[in-house]
XYZ file of N, CA and C in Angstrom:
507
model
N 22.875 -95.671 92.276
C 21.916 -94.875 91.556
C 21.290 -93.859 92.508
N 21.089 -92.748 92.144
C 20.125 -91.768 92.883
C 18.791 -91.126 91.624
N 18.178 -90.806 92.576
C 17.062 -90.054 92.047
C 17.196 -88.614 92.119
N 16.417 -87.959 91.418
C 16.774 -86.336 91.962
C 15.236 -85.744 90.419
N 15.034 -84.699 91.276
C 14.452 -83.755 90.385
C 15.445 -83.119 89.549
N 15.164 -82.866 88.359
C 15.691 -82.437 87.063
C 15.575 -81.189 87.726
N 16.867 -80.848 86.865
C 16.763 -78.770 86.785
C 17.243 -78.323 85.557
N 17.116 -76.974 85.223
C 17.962 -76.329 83.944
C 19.318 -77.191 83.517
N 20.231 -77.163 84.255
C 21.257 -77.809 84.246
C 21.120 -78.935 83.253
N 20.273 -79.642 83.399
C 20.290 -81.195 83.146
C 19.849 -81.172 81.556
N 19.013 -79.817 81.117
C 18.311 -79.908 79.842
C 19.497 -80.942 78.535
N 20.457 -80.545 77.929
C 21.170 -80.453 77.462
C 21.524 -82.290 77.164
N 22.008 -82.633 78.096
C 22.195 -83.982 78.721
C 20.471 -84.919 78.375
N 19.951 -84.431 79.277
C 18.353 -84.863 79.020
C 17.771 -85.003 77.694
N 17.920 -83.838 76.378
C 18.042 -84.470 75.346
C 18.560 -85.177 74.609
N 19.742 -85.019 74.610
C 20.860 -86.244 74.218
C 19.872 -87.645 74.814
N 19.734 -87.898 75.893
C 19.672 -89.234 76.119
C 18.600 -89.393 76.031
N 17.217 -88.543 76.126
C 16.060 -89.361 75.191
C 15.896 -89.572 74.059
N 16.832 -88.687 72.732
C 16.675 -89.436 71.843
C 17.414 -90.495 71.659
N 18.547 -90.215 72.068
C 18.991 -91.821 71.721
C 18.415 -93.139 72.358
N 17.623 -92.975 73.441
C 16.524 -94.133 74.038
C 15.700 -94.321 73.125
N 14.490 -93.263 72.624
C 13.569 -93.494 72.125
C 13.933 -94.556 70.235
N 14.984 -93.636 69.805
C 15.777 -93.919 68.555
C 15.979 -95.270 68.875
N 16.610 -95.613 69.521
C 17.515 -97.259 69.832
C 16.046 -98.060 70.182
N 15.063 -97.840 71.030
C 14.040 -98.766 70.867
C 13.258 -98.349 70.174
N 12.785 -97.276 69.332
C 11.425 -97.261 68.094
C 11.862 -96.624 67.000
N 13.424 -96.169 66.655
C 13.901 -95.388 65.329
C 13.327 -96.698 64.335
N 13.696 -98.061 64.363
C 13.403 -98.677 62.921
C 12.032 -99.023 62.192
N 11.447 -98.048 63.347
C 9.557 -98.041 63.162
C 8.990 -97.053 62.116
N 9.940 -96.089 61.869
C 9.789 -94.883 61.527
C 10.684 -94.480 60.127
N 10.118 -93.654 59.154
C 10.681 -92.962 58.116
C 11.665 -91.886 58.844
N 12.669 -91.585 58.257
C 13.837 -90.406 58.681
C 13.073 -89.600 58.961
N 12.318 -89.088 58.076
C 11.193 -87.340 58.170
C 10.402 -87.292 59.609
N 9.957 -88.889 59.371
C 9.209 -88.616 60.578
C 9.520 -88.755 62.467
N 10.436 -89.630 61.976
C 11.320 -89.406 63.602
C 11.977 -88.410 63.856
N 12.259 -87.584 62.850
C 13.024 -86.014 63.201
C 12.215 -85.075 63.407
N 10.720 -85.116 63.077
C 10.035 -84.353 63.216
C 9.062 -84.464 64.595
N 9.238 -85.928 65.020
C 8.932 -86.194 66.976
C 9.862 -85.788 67.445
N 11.516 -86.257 67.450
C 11.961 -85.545 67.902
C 12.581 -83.893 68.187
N 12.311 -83.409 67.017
C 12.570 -81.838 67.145
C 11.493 -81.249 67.674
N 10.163 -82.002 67.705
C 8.662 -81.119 68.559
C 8.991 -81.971 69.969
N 9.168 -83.252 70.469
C 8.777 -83.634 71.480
C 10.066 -84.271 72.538
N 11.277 -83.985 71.886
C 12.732 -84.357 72.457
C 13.713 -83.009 71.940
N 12.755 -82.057 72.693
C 13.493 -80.639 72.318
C 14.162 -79.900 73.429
N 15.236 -79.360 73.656
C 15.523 -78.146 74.796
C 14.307 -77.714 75.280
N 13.569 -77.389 74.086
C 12.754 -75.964 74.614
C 11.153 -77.225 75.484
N 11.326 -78.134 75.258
C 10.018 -79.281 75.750
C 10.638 -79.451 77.338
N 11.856 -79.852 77.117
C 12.460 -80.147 78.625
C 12.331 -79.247 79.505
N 13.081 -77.704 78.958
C 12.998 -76.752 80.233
C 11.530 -76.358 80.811
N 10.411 -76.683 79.402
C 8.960 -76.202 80.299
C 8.643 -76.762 81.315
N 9.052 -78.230 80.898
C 8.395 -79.771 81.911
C 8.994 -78.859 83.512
N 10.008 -78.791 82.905
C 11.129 -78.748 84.620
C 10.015 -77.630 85.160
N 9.930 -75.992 84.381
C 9.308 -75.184 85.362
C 8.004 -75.175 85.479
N 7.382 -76.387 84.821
C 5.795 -76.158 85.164
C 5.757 -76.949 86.711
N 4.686 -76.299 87.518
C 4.645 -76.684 88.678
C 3.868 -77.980 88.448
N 3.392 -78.243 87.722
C 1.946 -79.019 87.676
C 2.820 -80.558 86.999
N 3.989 -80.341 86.683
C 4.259 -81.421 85.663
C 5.917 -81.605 86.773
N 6.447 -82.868 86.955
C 7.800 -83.685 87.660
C 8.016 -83.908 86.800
N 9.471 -84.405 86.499
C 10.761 -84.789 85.761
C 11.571 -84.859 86.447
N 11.330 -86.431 87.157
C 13.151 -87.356 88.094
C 14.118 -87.919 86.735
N 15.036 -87.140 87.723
C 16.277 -88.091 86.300
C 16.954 -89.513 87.505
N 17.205 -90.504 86.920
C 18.158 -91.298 87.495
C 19.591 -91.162 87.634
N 20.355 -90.793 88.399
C 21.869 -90.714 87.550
C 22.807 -92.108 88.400
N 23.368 -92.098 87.607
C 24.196 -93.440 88.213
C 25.718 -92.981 87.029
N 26.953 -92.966 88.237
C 27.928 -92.154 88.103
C 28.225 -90.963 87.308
N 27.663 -90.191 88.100
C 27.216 -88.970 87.949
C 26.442 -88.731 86.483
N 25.740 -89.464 86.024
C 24.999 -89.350 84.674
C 24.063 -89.554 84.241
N 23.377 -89.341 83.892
C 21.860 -89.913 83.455
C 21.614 -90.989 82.959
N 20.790 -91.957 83.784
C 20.495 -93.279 83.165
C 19.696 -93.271 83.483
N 18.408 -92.656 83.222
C 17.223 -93.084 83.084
C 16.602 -91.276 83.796
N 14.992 -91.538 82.789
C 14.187 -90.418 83.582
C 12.629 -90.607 83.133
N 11.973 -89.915 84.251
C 10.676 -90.223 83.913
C 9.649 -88.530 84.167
N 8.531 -88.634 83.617
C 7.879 -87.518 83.465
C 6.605 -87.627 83.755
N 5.717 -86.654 84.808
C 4.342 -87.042 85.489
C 3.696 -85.586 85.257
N 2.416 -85.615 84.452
C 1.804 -84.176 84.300
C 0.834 -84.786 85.084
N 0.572 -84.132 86.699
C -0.459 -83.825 87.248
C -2.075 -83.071 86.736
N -3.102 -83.617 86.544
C -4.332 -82.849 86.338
C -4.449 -83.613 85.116
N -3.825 -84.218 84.856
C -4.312 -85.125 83.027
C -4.612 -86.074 83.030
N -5.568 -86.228 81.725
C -5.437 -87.821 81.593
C -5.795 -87.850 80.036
N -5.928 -89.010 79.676
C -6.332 -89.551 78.252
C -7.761 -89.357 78.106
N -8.333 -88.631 77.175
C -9.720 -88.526 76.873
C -10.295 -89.720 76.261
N -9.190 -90.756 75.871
C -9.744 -91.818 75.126
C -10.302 -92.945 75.920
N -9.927 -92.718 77.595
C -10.387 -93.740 78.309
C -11.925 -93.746 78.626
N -12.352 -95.093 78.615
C -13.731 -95.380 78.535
C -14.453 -94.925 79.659
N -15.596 -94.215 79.859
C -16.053 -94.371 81.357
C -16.092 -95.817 82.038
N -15.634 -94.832 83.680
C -16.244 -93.924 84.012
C -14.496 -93.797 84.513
N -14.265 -91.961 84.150
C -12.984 -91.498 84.091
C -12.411 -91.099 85.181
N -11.435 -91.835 85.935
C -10.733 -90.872 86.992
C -11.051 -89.773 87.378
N -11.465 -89.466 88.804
C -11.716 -88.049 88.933
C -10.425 -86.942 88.907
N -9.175 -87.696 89.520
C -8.292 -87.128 89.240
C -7.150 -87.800 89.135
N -7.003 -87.963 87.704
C -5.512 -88.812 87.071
C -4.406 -87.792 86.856
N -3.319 -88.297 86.729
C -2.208 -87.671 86.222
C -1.881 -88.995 84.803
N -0.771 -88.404 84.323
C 0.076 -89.114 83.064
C 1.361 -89.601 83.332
N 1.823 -90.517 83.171
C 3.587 -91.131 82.846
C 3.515 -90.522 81.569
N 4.321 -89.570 81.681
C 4.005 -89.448 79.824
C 5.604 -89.984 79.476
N 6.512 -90.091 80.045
C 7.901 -90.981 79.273
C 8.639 -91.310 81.163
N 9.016 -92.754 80.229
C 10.115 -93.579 81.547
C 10.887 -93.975 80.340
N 12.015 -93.547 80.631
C 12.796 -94.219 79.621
C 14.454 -94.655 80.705
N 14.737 -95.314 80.538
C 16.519 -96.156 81.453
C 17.110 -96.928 80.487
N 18.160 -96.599 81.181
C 19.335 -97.847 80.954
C 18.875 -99.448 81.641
N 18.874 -100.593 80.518
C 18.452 -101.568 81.089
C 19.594 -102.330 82.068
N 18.528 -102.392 82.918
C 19.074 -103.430 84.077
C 19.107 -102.206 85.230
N 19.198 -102.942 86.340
C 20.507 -101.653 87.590
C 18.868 -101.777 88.653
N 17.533 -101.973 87.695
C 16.203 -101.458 88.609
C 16.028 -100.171 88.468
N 16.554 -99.234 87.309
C 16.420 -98.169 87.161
C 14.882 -97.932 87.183
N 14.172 -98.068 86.056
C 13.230 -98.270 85.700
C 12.308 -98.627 86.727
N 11.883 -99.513 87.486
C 11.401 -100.196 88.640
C 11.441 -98.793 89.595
N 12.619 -97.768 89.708
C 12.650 -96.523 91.063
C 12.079 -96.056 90.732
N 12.388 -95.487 89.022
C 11.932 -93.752 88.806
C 10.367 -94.705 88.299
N 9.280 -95.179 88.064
C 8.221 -95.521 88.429
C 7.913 -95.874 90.359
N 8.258 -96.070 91.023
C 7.749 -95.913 92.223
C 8.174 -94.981 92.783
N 8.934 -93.796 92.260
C 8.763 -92.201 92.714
C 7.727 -91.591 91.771
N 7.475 -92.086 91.193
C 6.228 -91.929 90.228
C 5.015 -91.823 91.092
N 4.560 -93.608 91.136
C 3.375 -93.557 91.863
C 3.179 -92.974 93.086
N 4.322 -92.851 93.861
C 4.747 -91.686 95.329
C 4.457 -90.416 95.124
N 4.828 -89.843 93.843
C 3.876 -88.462 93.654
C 2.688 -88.254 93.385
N 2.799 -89.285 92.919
C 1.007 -89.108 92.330
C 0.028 -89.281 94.148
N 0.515 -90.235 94.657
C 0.240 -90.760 95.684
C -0.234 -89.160 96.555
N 0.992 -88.474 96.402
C 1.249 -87.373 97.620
C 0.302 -86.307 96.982
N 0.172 -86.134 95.505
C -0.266 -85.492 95.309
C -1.975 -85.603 95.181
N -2.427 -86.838 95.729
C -4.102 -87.059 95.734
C -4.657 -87.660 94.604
N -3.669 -88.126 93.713
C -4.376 -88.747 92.281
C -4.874 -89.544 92.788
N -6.098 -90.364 91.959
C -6.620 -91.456 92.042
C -6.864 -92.556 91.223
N -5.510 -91.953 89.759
C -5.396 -92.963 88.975
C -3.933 -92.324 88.011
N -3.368 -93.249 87.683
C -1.645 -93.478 86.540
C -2.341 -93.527 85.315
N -2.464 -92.892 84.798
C -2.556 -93.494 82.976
C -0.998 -93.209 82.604
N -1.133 -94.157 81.448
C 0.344 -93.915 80.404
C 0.188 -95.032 79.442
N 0.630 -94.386 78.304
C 0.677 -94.922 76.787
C 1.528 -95.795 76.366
N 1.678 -97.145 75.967
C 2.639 -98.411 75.483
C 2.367 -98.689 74.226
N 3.183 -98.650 73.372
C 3.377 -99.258 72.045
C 2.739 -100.790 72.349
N 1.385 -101.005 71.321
C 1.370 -102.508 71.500
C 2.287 -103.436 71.474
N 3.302 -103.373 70.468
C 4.184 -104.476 70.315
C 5.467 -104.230 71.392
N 5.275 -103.389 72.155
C 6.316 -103.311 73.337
C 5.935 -104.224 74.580
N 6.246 -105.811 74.520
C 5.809 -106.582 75.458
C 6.541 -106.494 76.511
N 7.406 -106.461 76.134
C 8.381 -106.265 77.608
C 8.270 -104.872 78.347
N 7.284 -103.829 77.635
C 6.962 -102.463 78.789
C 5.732 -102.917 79.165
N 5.208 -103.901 78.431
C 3.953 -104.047 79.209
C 3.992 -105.146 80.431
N 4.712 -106.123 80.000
C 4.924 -106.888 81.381
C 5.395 -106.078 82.519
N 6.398 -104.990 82.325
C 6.596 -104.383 83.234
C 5.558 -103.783 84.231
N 5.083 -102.761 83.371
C 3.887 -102.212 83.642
C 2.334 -102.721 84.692
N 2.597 -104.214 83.716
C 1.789 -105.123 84.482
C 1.738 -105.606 86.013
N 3.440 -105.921 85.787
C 3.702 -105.842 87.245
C 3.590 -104.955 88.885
N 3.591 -103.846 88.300
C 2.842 -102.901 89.256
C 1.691 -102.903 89.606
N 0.737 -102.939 88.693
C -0.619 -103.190 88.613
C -1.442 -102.515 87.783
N -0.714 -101.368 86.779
C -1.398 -100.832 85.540
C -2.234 -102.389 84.611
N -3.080 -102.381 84.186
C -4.141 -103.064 83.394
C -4.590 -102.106 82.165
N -4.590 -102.626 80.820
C -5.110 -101.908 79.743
C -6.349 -101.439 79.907
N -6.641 -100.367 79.469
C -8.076 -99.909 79.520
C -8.587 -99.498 78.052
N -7.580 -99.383 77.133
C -8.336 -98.537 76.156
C -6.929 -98.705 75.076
N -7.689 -98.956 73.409
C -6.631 -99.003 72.665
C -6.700 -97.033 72.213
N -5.816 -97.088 71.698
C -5.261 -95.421 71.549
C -4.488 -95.535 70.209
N -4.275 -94.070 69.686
C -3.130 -94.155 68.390
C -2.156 -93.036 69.343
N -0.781 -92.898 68.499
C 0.351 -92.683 68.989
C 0.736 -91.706 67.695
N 1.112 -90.405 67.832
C 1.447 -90.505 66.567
C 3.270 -90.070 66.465
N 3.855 -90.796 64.833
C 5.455 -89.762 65.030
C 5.182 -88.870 63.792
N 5.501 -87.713 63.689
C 5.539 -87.564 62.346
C 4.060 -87.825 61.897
N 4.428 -88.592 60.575
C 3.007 -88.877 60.026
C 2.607 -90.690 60.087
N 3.459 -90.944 60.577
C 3.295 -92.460 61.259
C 2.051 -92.283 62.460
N 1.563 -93.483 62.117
C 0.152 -93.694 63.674
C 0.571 -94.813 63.881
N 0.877 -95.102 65.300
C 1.248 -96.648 65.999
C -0.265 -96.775 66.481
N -0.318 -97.756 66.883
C -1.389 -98.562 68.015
C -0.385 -98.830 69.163
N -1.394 -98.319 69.771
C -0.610 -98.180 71.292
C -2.129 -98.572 72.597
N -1.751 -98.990 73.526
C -2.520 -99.655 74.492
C -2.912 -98.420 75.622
N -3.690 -98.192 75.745
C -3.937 -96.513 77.355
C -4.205 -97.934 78.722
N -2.695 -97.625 79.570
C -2.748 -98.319 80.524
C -3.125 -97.769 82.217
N -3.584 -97.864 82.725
C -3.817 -97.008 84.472
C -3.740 -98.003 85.607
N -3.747 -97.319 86.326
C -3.359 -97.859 87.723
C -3.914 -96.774 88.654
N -5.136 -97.970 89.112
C -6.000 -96.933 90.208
C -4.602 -96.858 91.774
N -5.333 -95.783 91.822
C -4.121 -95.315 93.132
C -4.977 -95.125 94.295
C-alpha cells in the first residue's frame, strides 16, 4: 500500500470509488431520490477537483496495486458549530475515510491524518459517524476520538443521527 496526495488525475477513479463505498455501506438507508441527490452534490467530479486545489483542504488516496483502496479528506480551519463549549481554538474536519476492508488501510490514511493536522498546528480532529456505525466508532475510539456532541447528517431529504466525534491533538 502507499499513500500519496490526490491530484487531477485521480478525480475520475476517486468518484467511482466513493460512491460505491458510501452506496455498499449506507445505500439501504436511503430512498433512490435521495442517495442520488448526495451523491451528485457531494460524490461529484466537480467536489473532488476543488478538495484537491484548495490549499486549506488534503485528500490522501491509498493505492494498493496501482489503485485506489481507500481515501481520506481533512479541511483545515473547520469545525462543527454543533460542538458544545468550550470549542477548539483551532480544529480541522475528517470529513470522509472511506477503504477497502482489511490491509490497515484505514488505520494509515487516519494517522496521515492526525500528522497533518499535527504539522499543521490543530488542536483538535472533529468528524461525523453514523450512530449505528459501531464498528467506525470502535475504530475511531481506538485512536482516541471520544463523542462530544449528537449532530444530524443529512442525504437528500433523509436526516440520520450521527455522533460529532474529536480528538484533542
Amino acid at each position: 500500500m502507499h499513500l500519496r496526495s490526490a491530484t487531477a488525475a485521480d478525480v475520475d477513479e476517486l468518484v467511482a470509488f466513493s460512491r460505491q463505498s458510501f452506496t455498499r455501506a449506507f445505500g439501504h438507508l436511503y430512498a433512490a431520490e435521495d442517495l442520488a441527490a448526495f451523491l451528485d452534490e457531494y460524490r461529484s467530479p466537480a467536489r473532488f477537483a476543488a478538495i484537491i486545489a484548495d490549499p486549506g483542504k488534503v485528500l490522501t488516496v491509498a493505492e494498493q496495486d496501482q489503485r485506489i483502496a481507500g481515501y481520506s479528506t481533512v479541511e483545515f480551519g473547520a469545525r462543527f458549530d454543533a460542538r458544545p463549549d468550550p470549542h477548539p481554538r483551532s480544529p480541522c474536519i475528517l470529513g470522509q475515510l472511506y477503504c477497502e476492508p482489511g490491509h490497515g488501510i484505514g488505520s494509515a490514511l487516519l494517522h496521515r491524518a492526525i500528522d497533518q493536522a499535527r504539522q499543521r498546528r490543530c488542536d483538535a480532529m472533529q468528524l461525523s459517524v453514523y450512530s449505528e456505525n459501531f464498528g467506525a466508532q470502535r475504530f475511531y475510539q481506538r485512536f482516541g476520538f471520544r463523542h462530544v456532541a449528537d449532530i444530524d447528517f443529512w442525504v437528500g431529504q433523509h436526516r440520520d443521527d450521527e455522533f460529532l466525534y474529536e480528538l484533542p491533538l
